[in-house]
Coordinates of C-alpha atoms and ligand atoms in Angstrom, one line a residue:
M290 CA -39.8 -2.2 -102.3
F291 CA -39.1 -0.4 -99.2
H292 CA -40.0 -2.9 -96.4
S293 CA -39.0 -0.9 -93.0
L294 CA -40.3 2.5 -91.9
R295 CA -36.7 3.7 -91.9
Q296 CA -36.2 3.0 -95.7
K297 CA -39.5 4.3 -96.6
L298 CA -38.6 7.8 -94.1
I299 CA -35.2 7.9 -96.2
A300 CA -36.9 7.7 -99.5
A301 CA -39.2 10.1 -98.8
Y302 CA -36.7 12.3 -97.5
L303 CA -34.4 11.8 -100.6
L304 CA -37.3 12.7 -102.6
F305 CA -38.0 15.6 -100.9
A306 CA -34.3 16.8 -101.1
F307 CA -34.3 16.2 -104.7
L308 CA -37.6 18.4 -105.5
G309 CA -36.2 21.0 -103.0
F310 CA -32.7 21.2 -105.0
A311 CA -34.7 21.1 -108.6
V312 CA -37.1 24.1 -107.2
I313 CA -33.8 26.0 -105.7
A314 CA -32.1 25.3 -109.1
L315 CA -34.8 26.5 -111.1
F316 CA -35.9 29.5 -109.4
S317 CA -32.7 31.0 -107.7
S318 CA -30.6 30.7 -111.1
A319 CA -32.9 32.7 -113.1
M320 CA -33.2 35.2 -110.4
M321 CA -29.6 35.3 -109.8
R322 CA -29.1 35.8 -113.5
K323 CA -31.5 38.9 -113.8
H324 CA -30.2 40.2 -110.7
T325 CA -26.4 40.1 -111.8
I326 CA -27.6 41.4 -115.2
S327 CA -29.3 44.6 -114.0
L328 CA -26.7 45.0 -111.0
Y329 CA -23.9 45.2 -113.9
A330 CA -25.9 47.0 -116.3
G331 CA -26.7 50.0 -113.7
Q332 CA -23.4 50.1 -113.0
L333 CA -22.0 50.3 -116.7
Y334 CA -24.4 52.7 -117.3
S335 CA -23.2 55.6 -114.5
E336 CA -20.1 54.7 -116.2
A337 CA -20.8 55.3 -119.6
T338 CA -22.8 58.4 -118.8
S339 CA -19.9 59.9 -116.7
L340 CA -17.8 59.2 -119.9
A341 CA -20.0 60.5 -122.2
G342 CA -20.3 63.7 -119.9
R343 CA -16.2 64.2 -120.3
C344 CA -16.2 63.0 -124.1
S345 CA -18.9 66.0 -124.9
D346 CA -15.9 68.5 -124.7
A347 CA -13.8 66.5 -127.3
Y348 CA -16.8 67.0 -129.8
Q349 CA -16.9 70.9 -129.7
G350 CA -14.3 71.2 -132.5
T351 CA -14.9 70.2 -136.3
S352 CA -12.7 67.0 -135.6
P353 CA -12.9 65.4 -132.1
D354 CA -9.9 65.2 -129.8
L355 CA -10.2 61.7 -128.3
S356 CA -6.4 61.3 -127.2
E357 CA -7.3 62.8 -123.8
I358 CA -10.5 60.2 -123.3
T359 CA -8.6 57.2 -124.8
P360 CA -6.7 56.4 -121.5
R361 CA -10.2 56.9 -119.3
L362 CA -11.6 54.3 -121.6
E363 CA -8.6 52.1 -120.9
T364 CA -9.2 52.3 -117.1
A365 CA -12.9 52.1 -117.3
A366 CA -12.8 48.8 -119.3
S367 CA -10.0 47.2 -117.1
C368 CA -12.2 47.9 -113.9
H369 CA -15.1 45.9 -115.2
G370 CA -13.3 43.2 -117.9
A371 CA -15.5 45.2 -120.5
E372 CA -14.6 46.8 -124.0
V373 CA -15.8 50.5 -124.0
W374 CA -16.2 52.3 -127.5
I375 CA -16.6 55.9 -128.7
I376 CA -18.9 55.5 -131.9
D377 CA -20.5 58.4 -133.8
R378 CA -24.2 58.3 -135.2
N379 CA -23.2 56.7 -137.9
G380 CA -21.6 53.7 -136.5
L381 CA -17.8 54.7 -137.1
I382 CA -16.0 53.5 -133.9
S383 CA -13.9 56.9 -133.2
A384 CA -11.9 55.4 -130.2
D385 CA -11.8 51.9 -128.2
S386 CA -10.2 50.6 -124.9
G387 CA -8.5 47.7 -126.8
H388 CA -7.0 49.8 -129.7
T389 CA -8.0 47.6 -132.4
R390 CA -11.5 48.5 -133.5
A391 CA -11.1 52.3 -134.0
G392 CA -12.0 53.4 -137.6
T393 CA -14.0 50.5 -138.2
A394 CA -17.5 51.0 -139.2
I395 CA -20.5 49.1 -137.9
S396 CA -22.8 49.9 -140.9
A397 CA -25.8 48.4 -139.4
F398 CA -25.8 50.4 -136.2
N399 CA -29.0 52.4 -135.5
P400 CA -29.2 53.7 -132.0
A401 CA -32.8 53.4 -132.3
D402 CA -32.6 49.7 -131.9
R403 CA -32.2 49.9 -128.3
G404 CA -35.6 51.6 -127.4
N405 CA -35.9 52.8 -124.2
R406 CA -34.0 49.8 -122.8
L407 CA -31.3 50.2 -120.2
Y408 CA -29.1 47.5 -122.1
T409 CA -29.2 45.0 -124.6
I410 CA -27.8 41.2 -125.0
S411 CA -26.9 40.6 -128.6
R412 CA -23.8 39.8 -130.5
F413 CA -23.9 43.7 -131.1
Y414 CA -24.4 43.5 -135.2
G415 CA -22.3 40.1 -135.2
T416 CA -19.3 42.0 -133.9
F417 CA -18.6 39.7 -130.9
P418 CA -18.0 35.7 -131.1
G419 CA -20.6 35.7 -128.1
D420 CA -23.5 37.4 -126.6
V421 CA -22.4 40.8 -124.7
L422 CA -24.1 43.1 -122.5
T423 CA -24.3 46.4 -124.1
V424 CA -25.0 49.8 -122.5
A425 CA -25.2 53.3 -124.2
A426 CA -24.7 56.6 -123.0
P427 CA -25.3 59.5 -125.8
I428 CA -22.3 62.2 -126.0
T429 CA -24.4 65.3 -126.4
G430 CA -23.6 69.2 -126.5
N431 CA -24.9 72.4 -127.9
M432 CA -28.6 70.5 -128.6
N433 CA -26.8 67.8 -131.0
T434 CA -26.2 64.1 -130.3
Y435 CA -22.5 63.7 -131.7
G436 CA -22.1 59.8 -131.0
Y437 CA -22.2 57.3 -128.0
V438 CA -20.0 55.6 -125.3
L439 CA -21.0 52.1 -125.6
I440 CA -19.6 49.4 -122.8
H441 CA -19.7 46.0 -124.0
L442 CA -19.8 43.4 -121.1
P443 CA -19.2 39.6 -122.1
M444 CA -22.0 37.8 -120.7
S445 CA -19.7 35.2 -119.5
V446 CA -18.5 37.6 -116.7
I447 CA -22.1 38.1 -115.8
E448 CA -22.7 34.3 -115.8
D449 CA -19.5 33.5 -113.9
Q450 CA -20.6 35.9 -111.3
S451 CA -24.1 34.4 -111.4
Y452 CA -22.8 30.9 -110.7
G453 CA -20.7 32.4 -107.8
Y454 CA -23.7 33.5 -106.1
L455 CA -25.5 30.1 -107.1
N456 CA -22.8 28.3 -105.6
T457 CA -22.9 29.7 -102.2
V458 CA -27.2 29.0 -102.4
Y459 CA -26.3 25.4 -103.3
I460 CA -23.7 25.0 -100.8
T461 CA -26.0 26.5 -98.1
G462 CA -29.1 24.2 -99.5
L463 CA -26.7 21.2 -99.3
V464 CA -25.4 21.8 -95.4
L465 CA -29.2 22.5 -94.5
F466 CA -30.3 19.2 -96.3
G467 CA -27.5 17.3 -94.9
L468 CA -28.3 18.6 -91.3
S469 CA -32.1 17.9 -91.6
F470 CA -30.9 14.5 -93.0
L471 CA -29.0 13.7 -89.8
I472 CA -31.8 15.3 -87.5
M473 CA -34.4 13.1 -89.9
L474 CA -32.2 9.9 -88.8
V475 CA -32.0 10.8 -85.3
V476 CA -35.5 11.2 -84.9
S477 CA -36.6 8.2 -86.8
R478 CA -34.2 6.0 -84.7
A479 CA -35.8 7.5 -81.8
V480 CA -39.4 6.5 -83.1
I481 CA -38.5 3.2 -84.6
R482 CA -36.2 1.6 -81.8
P483 CA -39.2 1.8 -79.5
L484 CA -41.5 0.4 -82.2
R485 CA -39.1 -2.6 -82.7
E486 CA -39.2 -3.3 -78.9
I487 CA -43.0 -3.1 -78.7
N488 CA -43.1 -5.5 -81.9
Y489 CA -40.7 -8.2 -80.1
A490 CA -42.9 -7.6 -77.0
A491 CA -46.0 -8.4 -79.2
K492 CA -44.3 -11.4 -80.4
Q493 CA -43.4 -12.3 -76.8
Y494 CA -47.1 -11.9 -75.7
A495 CA -48.2 -14.1 -78.6
E496 CA -45.8 -17.1 -77.6
G497 CA -47.4 -16.8 -74.2
N498 CA -44.8 -15.2 -72.1
L499 CA -47.1 -12.6 -70.7
T500 CA -44.8 -11.5 -68.1
Y501 CA -42.5 -9.6 -70.3
N502 CA -42.1 -6.0 -69.5
I503 CA -41.4 -3.5 -72.3
P504 CA -38.6 -1.5 -71.2
I505 CA -39.7 1.9 -72.4
H506 CA -40.3 4.7 -70.0
S507 CA -40.4 7.8 -72.2
H508 CA -43.1 10.3 -71.5
D509 CA -44.5 10.5 -74.9
E510 CA -47.2 8.5 -77.2
I511 CA -45.1 5.7 -77.5
G512 CA -44.1 5.5 -73.6
Y513 CA -47.6 5.5 -72.8
L514 CA -48.4 3.0 -75.6
A515 CA -45.6 0.8 -74.1
G516 CA -47.2 1.5 -70.9
T517 CA -50.7 0.3 -71.9
L518 CA -49.2 -2.9 -73.2
N519 CA -47.4 -3.8 -70.2
Y520 CA -50.5 -3.0 -68.4
M521 CA -52.5 -5.0 -70.4
S522 CA -50.1 -8.1 -70.7
G523 CA -50.1 -7.9 -66.7
E524 CA -54.0 -7.9 -66.7
I525 CA -54.2 -10.9 -69.2
N526 CA -51.4 -12.7 -66.8
D527 CA -53.7 -11.9 -63.5
M528 CA -56.5 -13.1 -65.6
E529 CA -54.8 -16.4 -66.8
E530 CA -53.8 -17.3 -63.1
Y531 CA -57.1 -16.5 -62.1
Q532 CA -58.5 -19.0 -64.6
K533 CA -56.2 -21.7 -63.8
N534 CA -57.1 -21.3 -60.2
F535 CA -60.9 -21.1 -61.1
I536 CA -60.6 -24.3 -62.8
A537 CA -58.7 -26.2 -60.3
N538 CA -61.2 -25.1 -57.7
I539 CA -64.1 -26.5 -59.9
S540 CA -62.4 -29.7 -60.4
H541 CA -61.6 -29.9 -56.8
D542 CA -65.3 -28.9 -56.0
F543 CA -66.8 -31.3 -58.5
R544 CA -64.6 -34.5 -57.7
S545 CA -65.3 -34.6 -54.2
P546 CA -69.3 -35.1 -54.1
L547 CA -68.8 -37.2 -57.4
T548 CA -66.3 -39.3 -55.8
S549 CA -68.7 -39.7 -52.7
I550 CA -71.8 -40.6 -54.8
K551 CA -69.3 -43.1 -57.0
G552 CA -68.5 -44.7 -53.9
Y553 CA -72.0 -45.1 -52.0
L554 CA -73.4 -46.4 -55.7
E555 CA -70.6 -48.9 -56.0
A556 CA -71.0 -50.1 -52.4
I557 CA -75.0 -50.4 -52.9
L558 CA -74.4 -52.5 -56.3
D559 CA -71.7 -55.0 -54.6
G560 CA -73.9 -55.6 -51.4
T561 CA -71.3 -53.7 -49.0
I562 CA -74.0 -51.6 -47.9
P563 CA -77.2 -53.7 -46.8
P564 CA -80.5 -53.1 -48.0
E565 CA -81.5 -51.6 -44.3
L566 CA -79.1 -49.0 -45.0
Y567 CA -79.6 -47.8 -48.2
Q568 CA -82.0 -45.2 -47.0
K569 CA -79.2 -43.2 -45.0
Y570 CA -76.9 -43.5 -48.0
L571 CA -79.3 -42.6 -50.5
G572 CA -80.1 -39.5 -48.4
I573 CA -76.3 -38.7 -48.8
I574 CA -76.2 -39.4 -52.5
I575 CA -79.4 -36.8 -52.7
S576 CA -77.5 -34.4 -50.4
E577 CA -74.4 -34.5 -52.6
T578 CA -76.3 -33.8 -56.0
K579 CA -78.3 -31.1 -54.4
R580 CA -74.7 -29.5 -53.8
L581 CA -73.4 -30.4 -57.3
T582 CA -76.7 -28.8 -58.6
K583 CA -76.0 -25.4 -56.2
L584 CA -72.6 -25.5 -57.4
T585 CA -73.4 -25.1 -61.3
E586 CA -76.0 -22.7 -60.2
S587 CA -73.7 -20.3 -58.7
M588 CA -71.3 -20.6 -61.5
L589 CA -73.7 -20.0 -64.1
T590 CA -75.0 -16.8 -62.1
L591 CA -71.3 -15.8 -61.7
N592 CA -70.9 -16.3 -65.5
S593 CA -73.9 -14.4 -66.7
M594 CA -72.9 -11.3 -64.4
D595 CA -69.4 -11.4 -65.2
S596 CA -70.3 -11.6 -69.5
G597 CA -73.1 -8.6 -68.5
R598 CA -75.9 -10.7 -70.0
N599 CA -77.9 -10.4 -66.7
T600 CA -79.1 -7.0 -66.9
L601 CA -80.9 -6.0 -63.9
N602 CA -85.1 -6.0 -63.9
R603 CA -85.6 -3.2 -61.4
T604 CA -88.8 -2.9 -59.9
N605 CA -90.2 -0.9 -56.8
F606 CA -90.9 -3.3 -54.0
D607 CA -90.8 -3.2 -50.2
I608 CA -87.4 -4.7 -48.8
N609 CA -89.4 -5.1 -45.2
R610 CA -91.5 -7.7 -47.0
T611 CA -88.8 -9.4 -49.0
I612 CA -86.6 -10.0 -45.7
K613 CA -89.7 -11.3 -44.0
E614 CA -90.3 -13.9 -46.5
T615 CA -86.7 -15.2 -47.0
A616 CA -86.2 -15.1 -43.3
A617 CA -89.3 -17.2 -43.4
S618 CA -88.2 -19.8 -45.9
F619 CA -85.3 -20.9 -43.3
E620 CA -88.0 -21.6 -40.5
G621 CA -87.2 -25.4 -40.9
T622 CA -83.4 -25.4 -40.1
C623 CA -83.8 -22.5 -37.6
G624 CA -86.3 -24.1 -35.7
A625 CA -83.9 -27.4 -35.5
R626 CA -81.0 -25.3 -34.0
G627 CA -83.1 -23.1 -31.8
I628 CA -82.1 -20.1 -33.6
T629 CA -84.5 -17.1 -33.9
F630 CA -84.7 -13.9 -36.0
D631 CA -85.0 -10.4 -34.7
L632 CA -86.2 -8.2 -37.6
T633 CA -86.1 -4.2 -36.8
F634 CA -87.5 -1.9 -39.6
S635 CA -87.5 1.9 -39.9
G636 CA -90.7 2.1 -41.4
E637 CA -93.6 0.0 -41.5
I638 CA -93.3 -0.2 -45.9
Q639 CA -89.7 0.9 -47.2
M640 CA -90.1 0.7 -50.9
V641 CA -86.7 0.1 -53.0
W642 CA -85.7 0.3 -56.5
A643 CA -83.9 -2.7 -57.6
D644 CA -84.2 -6.5 -58.9
Y645 CA -86.4 -8.0 -56.8
G646 CA -85.1 -11.9 -57.7
K647 CA -81.7 -10.9 -57.3
I648 CA -82.1 -9.2 -53.9
Q649 CA -83.7 -12.0 -52.6
Q650 CA -80.8 -14.2 -53.7
V651 CA -78.6 -11.8 -51.9
L652 CA -80.9 -12.0 -48.6
Y653 CA -81.1 -15.8 -49.0
N654 CA -77.0 -16.2 -49.1
L655 CA -76.6 -13.8 -46.2
I656 CA -78.9 -15.5 -43.8
D657 CA -78.0 -18.7 -45.0
N658 CA -74.4 -18.0 -43.8
A659 CA -75.4 -16.3 -40.9
I660 CA -77.5 -19.5 -39.8
K661 CA -74.6 -21.8 -40.8
F662 CA -72.0 -19.8 -38.9
S663 CA -74.0 -19.1 -35.6
H664 CA -74.1 -21.4 -32.4
D665 CA -77.3 -23.1 -32.0
Q666 CA -79.9 -21.1 -29.7
S667 CA -78.5 -17.9 -30.8
V668 CA -80.5 -14.6 -32.6
I669 CA -79.6 -13.2 -36.0
Y670 CA -80.4 -9.6 -36.4
I671 CA -82.0 -8.1 -39.4
T672 CA -82.7 -4.4 -39.7
A673 CA -83.6 -2.3 -42.5
Q674 CA -83.1 1.5 -42.1
E675 CA -83.5 4.3 -44.4
K676 CA -81.0 7.3 -44.6
G677 CA -81.0 10.1 -47.3
E678 CA -82.0 8.5 -50.4
K679 CA -80.9 4.8 -49.5
I680 CA -82.3 1.7 -47.6
F681 CA -79.1 0.2 -45.5
I682 CA -80.0 -3.5 -44.9
S683 CA -77.8 -5.4 -42.3
V684 CA -77.8 -9.3 -41.3
K685 CA -75.9 -9.7 -38.3
D686 CA -75.2 -12.9 -36.3
T687 CA -73.5 -13.8 -32.8
G688 CA -71.9 -16.9 -34.7
I689 CA -68.0 -17.7 -35.0
G690 CA -66.9 -14.5 -36.8
I691 CA -64.2 -14.0 -39.4
P692 CA -60.4 -14.0 -38.9
R693 CA -59.2 -10.4 -39.6
K694 CA -56.7 -11.4 -42.3
S695 CA -59.3 -13.3 -44.0
I696 CA -62.1 -10.5 -44.1
P697 CA -60.9 -9.1 -47.4
K698 CA -60.7 -12.4 -49.2
I699 CA -64.5 -13.5 -48.3
W700 CA -65.8 -11.9 -51.5
E701 CA -63.3 -13.7 -53.6
R702 CA -64.6 -16.7 -55.6
F703 CA -64.0 -20.0 -53.8
Y704 CA -62.9 -18.5 -50.8
K705 CA -63.5 -20.1 -47.7
T706 CA -61.9 -19.4 -44.2
D707 CA -60.3 -22.3 -42.3
L708 CA -62.7 -21.8 -39.5
S709 CA -65.6 -22.5 -41.6
R710 CA -64.0 -25.6 -43.4
G711 CA -64.8 -27.8 -40.6
K712 CA -68.2 -26.4 -39.9
D713 CA -69.8 -25.7 -43.4
K714 CA -68.8 -28.8 -45.7
K715 CA -71.2 -27.9 -48.4
G716 CA -70.3 -24.6 -49.1
T717 CA -69.1 -23.6 -52.3
G718 CA -67.2 -20.1 -51.6
L719 CA -69.0 -18.6 -54.0
G720 CA -72.3 -17.3 -52.1
L721 CA -70.4 -13.9 -51.1
A722 CA -69.1 -13.5 -54.6
I723 CA -72.4 -13.6 -56.1
V724 CA -74.0 -11.3 -53.7
K725 CA -70.9 -8.7 -54.2
E726 CA -71.4 -8.8 -58.1
I727 CA -75.4 -8.2 -57.9
I728 CA -75.0 -5.3 -55.0
Q729 CA -72.3 -3.8 -57.4
A730 CA -74.6 -4.3 -60.4
H731 CA -77.3 -2.1 -58.6
G732 CA -74.2 0.6 -58.2
E733 CA -74.4 0.1 -54.5
N734 CA -71.8 -1.2 -51.8
I735 CA -71.6 -4.1 -49.4
D736 CA -69.2 -4.3 -46.3
C737 CA -68.4 -6.6 -43.8
I738 CA -68.0 -6.4 -39.7
S739 CA -66.7 -9.0 -38.1
T740 CA -64.7 -10.1 -35.1
E741 CA -63.6 -13.6 -34.5
G742 CA -65.6 -15.6 -31.9
V743 CA -67.7 -12.5 -31.6
G744 CA -70.1 -12.5 -34.8
S745 CA -70.4 -10.9 -38.3
E746 CA -72.3 -8.2 -40.0
F747 CA -73.0 -7.6 -43.3
I748 CA -74.7 -4.1 -44.3
F749 CA -75.4 -3.2 -47.9
S750 CA -77.5 -0.4 -49.3
L751 CA -80.2 -0.2 -51.9
P752 CA -81.7 3.1 -53.5
K753 CA -85.0 4.1 -52.5
A754 CA -88.1 3.4 -54.7
K755 CA -88.5 6.2 -57.5
E756 CA -91.5 7.9 -58.0
L757 CA -93.2 6.4 -61.0
Ligands
ADP172 P1 -70.2 -20.5 -48.7 O1 -71.0 -20.9 -49.7 O2 -68.8 -21.3 -48.4 O3 -70.7 -20.0 -47.5 P2 -69.5 -17.8 -49.2 O4 -69.0 -17.2 -50.2 O5 -70.6 -17.5 -48.9 O6 -69.3 -19.3 -49.3 O7 -68.8 -17.6 -47.9 C1 -67.4 -17.3 -48.0 C2 -66.3 -17.8 -46.6 O8 -67.0 -16.3 -46.0 C3 -67.2 -18.6 -46.0 O9 -66.9 -20.0 -46.0 C4 -67.0 -18.6 -44.4 O10 -65.4 -18.7 -43.9 C5 -66.9 -16.9 -44.6 N1 -68.3 -16.3 -43.7 C6 -69.4 -16.0 -44.6 N2 -70.3 -15.4 -44.0 C7 -70.1 -15.6 -42.5 C8 -70.8 -15.5 -41.4 N3 -71.7 -15.0 -41.5 N4 -69.8 -15.8 -40.5 C9 -68.5 -16.6 -40.7 N5 -68.0 -16.4 -41.7 C10 -68.7 -16.2 -42.6

C-alpha cells in the first residue's frame, strides 16, 4: 500500500495527528465544559447571594416591597445574559428581571430538590425550552427563609463560552501538528535523500561500476555508512585489479615454460633435434616442468595462507639446527659456484616456538635467493641472535643488491627486479610473498636492508620457545 519510506512516515504521522486530535477533543472538551460551568456557577452564586442580602429588608413588612430591588435584578441579568427571579418558598415568582413571570407560580418548586449542590442543570420544572444552569441563594431574616433569589443562565451561553476556549486549544493543536509535520518532512527528506543515493550506489556496484563514489559527507550514521561503502567498493575494486594482474602474471608464467616444452618436444618428434642432442633438450624440458611444479606449489601455498586454512602447527625446535640443515641442502649448488656459508649463533641451542615446516620454507627461500643473487666465490652470512623474548635470524649476501625503489615491492606477488630478470630466469616472484605471509602468520616481522651492488640482508624474528 505504502511503497516508499516517505509515504509510510506521512501515513504514520497522519494517524498520530488524527489520534492526537481525537484525544484532545475527547478530554479537553469535557474538561472545558466542566471548568466553564463551575466558573459561571461560582460567579452567579456570589451574585445571587449578594442580591439575597439586599432583598432581605424588603421582606421585613407583611407584603414585600420589591420595587427597589427589581432594577438590580435587571442589571445583574443583563450583565450575565441570565434571568433573575425572586421566588417565595411556595414557588410563586414575586419579581423577575424580564418582567414577564412575576405572579406566575411554579407549583412543583421544592427548594429541597437542589440538595447541597451549588447549581443544577435542568429546564427548571419545564419552565425553559432548553437546559439552564440555576443557582439559588436563600433570602433570610429573623430566623426565617422568605424565599430565594434564582439566577438561570441558558446552557447555550456556557457552551458558547466553552467552545471559545476549545477553539483556542484546537487552533494551538493544529499549529503544533502543522509545524511538526513540516519538521517531519524536512527530517525525512534529510534521511531519505542519502538513502536514495546509497541505493543508487549499490546498483552501480552491482553493475560493476566500483569506482562510483557516494557523494555524502555528513558526520552522522548515514555519512559513516556511505564512507564504509565507499571504502568497501574501493577495496573490491583494488581486489579486482589485483586479481586481473594475478591472472595475467600466472598466464604469462605458465605460458613461457609450456611454449618451450612444446617447441622442444615438436622438434624432437619431427627430427629437427637429432637423437644425440636428446639428452640436452630433455634436460631442459625437465627443468621447465620443475619450474611449473614450483609455480603451482607456491600458488597453492599462498592460496591456503590467504584463505586462512593453513593454520600453524607450532612446536618448540632448535632454530640453529634448522638453519644448518637447510644450508646443507644447498651444498651441491654452492660447491659448484664456490659459495660458502658463515653461520653465527648467539647460543649453542636456541629453541623457538614456531611452525617447523614453514620456517624451513622461509629459510629455504631466503638462502635460495641469497645464492641466486650472489657472485661466485662469495660468502653468505647467516646469524641467529637472542634479544629479549625473541630470536632474530638474518640471511645476508654480498651479491647484486636491490635498487632502492624496488625494495618495498619485493614482497608483492610475481614481483622481480629488472636486475634479477637476466640472472634468474627460473624465479617465480612468489618466494618472498610466501616468506612474508608465513612470518606474519606467526605474528612476527621481516625486514630487508639492501644496497644495489653491495648486497642484501633479510632479518626476521621468531618467539623464543615456551616452557611446556
Ligand atoms: P623469486 O622466486 O623470483 O626469487 P622472490 O619473491 O623470492 O622471487 O624475490 C622477488 C625479487 O626480489 C627477486 O626477483 C629479486 O629481484 C629480488 N630479490 C630477492 N632476494 C634477493 C637478494 N638476496 N638479492 C637481490 N635481489 C633479491
